[in-house]
Coordinates of C-alpha atoms in Angstrom, one line a residue:
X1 CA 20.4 6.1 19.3
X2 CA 18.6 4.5 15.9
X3 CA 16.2 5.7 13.7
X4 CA 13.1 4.8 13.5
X5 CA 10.6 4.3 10.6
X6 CA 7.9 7.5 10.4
X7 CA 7.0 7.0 6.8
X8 CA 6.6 4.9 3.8
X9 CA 7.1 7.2 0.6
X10 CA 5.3 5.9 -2.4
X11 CA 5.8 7.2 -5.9
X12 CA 2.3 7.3 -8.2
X13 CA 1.0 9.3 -11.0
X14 CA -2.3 9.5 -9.0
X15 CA -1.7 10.1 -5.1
X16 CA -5.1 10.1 -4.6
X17 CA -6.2 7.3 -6.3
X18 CA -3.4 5.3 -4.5
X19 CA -4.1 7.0 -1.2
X20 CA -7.8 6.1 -1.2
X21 CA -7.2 2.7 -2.5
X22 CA -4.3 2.2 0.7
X23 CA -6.9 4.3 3.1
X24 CA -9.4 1.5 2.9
X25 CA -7.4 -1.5 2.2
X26 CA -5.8 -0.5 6.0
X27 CA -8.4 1.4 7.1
X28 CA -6.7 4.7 8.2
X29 CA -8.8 7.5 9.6
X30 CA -7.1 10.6 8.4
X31 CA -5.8 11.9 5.0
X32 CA -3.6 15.1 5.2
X33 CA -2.3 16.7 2.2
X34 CA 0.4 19.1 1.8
X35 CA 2.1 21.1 -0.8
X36 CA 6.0 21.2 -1.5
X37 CA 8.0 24.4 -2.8
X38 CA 7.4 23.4 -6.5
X39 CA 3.8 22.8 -6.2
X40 CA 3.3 19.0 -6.2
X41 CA 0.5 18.2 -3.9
X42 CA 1.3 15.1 -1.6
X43 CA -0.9 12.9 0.0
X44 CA -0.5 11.5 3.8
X45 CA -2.5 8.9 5.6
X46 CA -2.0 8.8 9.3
X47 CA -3.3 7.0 12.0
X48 CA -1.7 7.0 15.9
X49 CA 0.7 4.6 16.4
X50 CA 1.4 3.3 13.0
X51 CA 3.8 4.5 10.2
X52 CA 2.1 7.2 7.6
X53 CA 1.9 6.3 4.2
X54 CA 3.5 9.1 2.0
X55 CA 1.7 9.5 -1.6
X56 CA 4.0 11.6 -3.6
X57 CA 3.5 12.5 -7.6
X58 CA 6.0 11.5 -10.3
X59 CA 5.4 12.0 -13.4
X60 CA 6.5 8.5 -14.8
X61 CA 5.2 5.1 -14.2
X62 CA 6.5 2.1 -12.7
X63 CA 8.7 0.3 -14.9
X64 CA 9.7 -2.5 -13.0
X65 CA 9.6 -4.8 -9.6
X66 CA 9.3 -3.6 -6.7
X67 CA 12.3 -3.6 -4.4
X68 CA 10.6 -2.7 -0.9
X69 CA 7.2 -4.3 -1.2
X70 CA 4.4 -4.1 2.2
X71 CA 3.2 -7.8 3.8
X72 CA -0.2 -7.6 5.1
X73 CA -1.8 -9.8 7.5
X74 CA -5.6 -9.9 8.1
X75 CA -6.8 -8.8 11.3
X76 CA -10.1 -11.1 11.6
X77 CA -11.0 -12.8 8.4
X78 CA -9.1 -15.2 6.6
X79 CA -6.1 -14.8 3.8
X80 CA -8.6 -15.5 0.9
X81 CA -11.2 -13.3 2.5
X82 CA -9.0 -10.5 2.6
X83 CA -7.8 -11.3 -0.8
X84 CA -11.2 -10.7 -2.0
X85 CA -11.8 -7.7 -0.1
X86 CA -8.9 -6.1 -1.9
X87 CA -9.9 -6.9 -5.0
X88 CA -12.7 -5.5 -4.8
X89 CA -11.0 -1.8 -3.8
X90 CA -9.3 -2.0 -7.1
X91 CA -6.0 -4.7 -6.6
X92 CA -5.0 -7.4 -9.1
X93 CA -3.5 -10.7 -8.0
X94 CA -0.4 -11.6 -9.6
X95 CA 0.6 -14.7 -8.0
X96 CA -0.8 -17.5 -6.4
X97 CA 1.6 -20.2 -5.5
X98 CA 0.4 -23.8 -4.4
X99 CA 3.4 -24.0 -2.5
X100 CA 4.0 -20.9 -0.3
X101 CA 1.4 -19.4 2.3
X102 CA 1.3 -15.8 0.6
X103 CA -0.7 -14.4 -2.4
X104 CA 0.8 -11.4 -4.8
X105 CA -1.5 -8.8 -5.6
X106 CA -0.7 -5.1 -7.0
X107 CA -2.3 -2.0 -5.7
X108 CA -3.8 -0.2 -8.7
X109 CA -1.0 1.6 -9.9
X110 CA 1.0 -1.6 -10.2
X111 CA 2.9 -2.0 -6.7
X112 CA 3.4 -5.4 -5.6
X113 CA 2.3 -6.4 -2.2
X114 CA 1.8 -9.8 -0.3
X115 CA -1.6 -10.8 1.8
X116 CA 0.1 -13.4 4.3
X117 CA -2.5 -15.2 6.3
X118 CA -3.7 -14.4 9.5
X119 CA -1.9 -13.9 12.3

């Protein structure tokens, strides 16, 4: 028997800032939020058959690369399209390399991510 992946936990000073900002940019439906034993209120987007996004509050803020970082692929417009589109909810590109076929943005809290193109 394997595991199998049910979550993606993301650390943020503002879960949900972050959760809004990842809500549209992957257009999930639903945003739960929850409450652990010392009070810190996390944030959960889910949608059927996809992995939820976790949003939990830390009090610190990101200090370095990322070592797990998400690769997104448009749907039905093109890489740059998409590009734009994300901008516009609040992402920053960081890289744009002549020579490979992705772009690096960072989500607004500073998380890297790639937009590959479409697949």
């Amino acid at each position: 028997m394997s595991s199998r992946l049910i979550a993606v936990a993301i650390d943020c000073r503002n879960a949900e800032a972050l959760a809004e900002f990842w809500r549209e940019a992957l257009d999930y439906p639903a945003t739960e939020r929850w409450t652990d034993h010392h009070g810190l209120t996390y944030v959960e987007l889910k949608a059927p058959g996809r992995a939820s996004l976790l949003f939990q509050p830390v009090p610190e803020g990101k200090t370095g690369k990322n070592r797990l970082h998400l690769d997104l692929a448009p749907g039905t417009v093109e890489q740059r399209d998409e590009v734009e589109r994300l901008v516009t909810l609040g992402a920053k590109i960081l890289d744009d390399p002549d020579d490979e076929h992705w772009i690096v943005l960072a989500d607004p809290e500073g998380n890297e991510f790639c937009v590959l193109p479409r697949r």
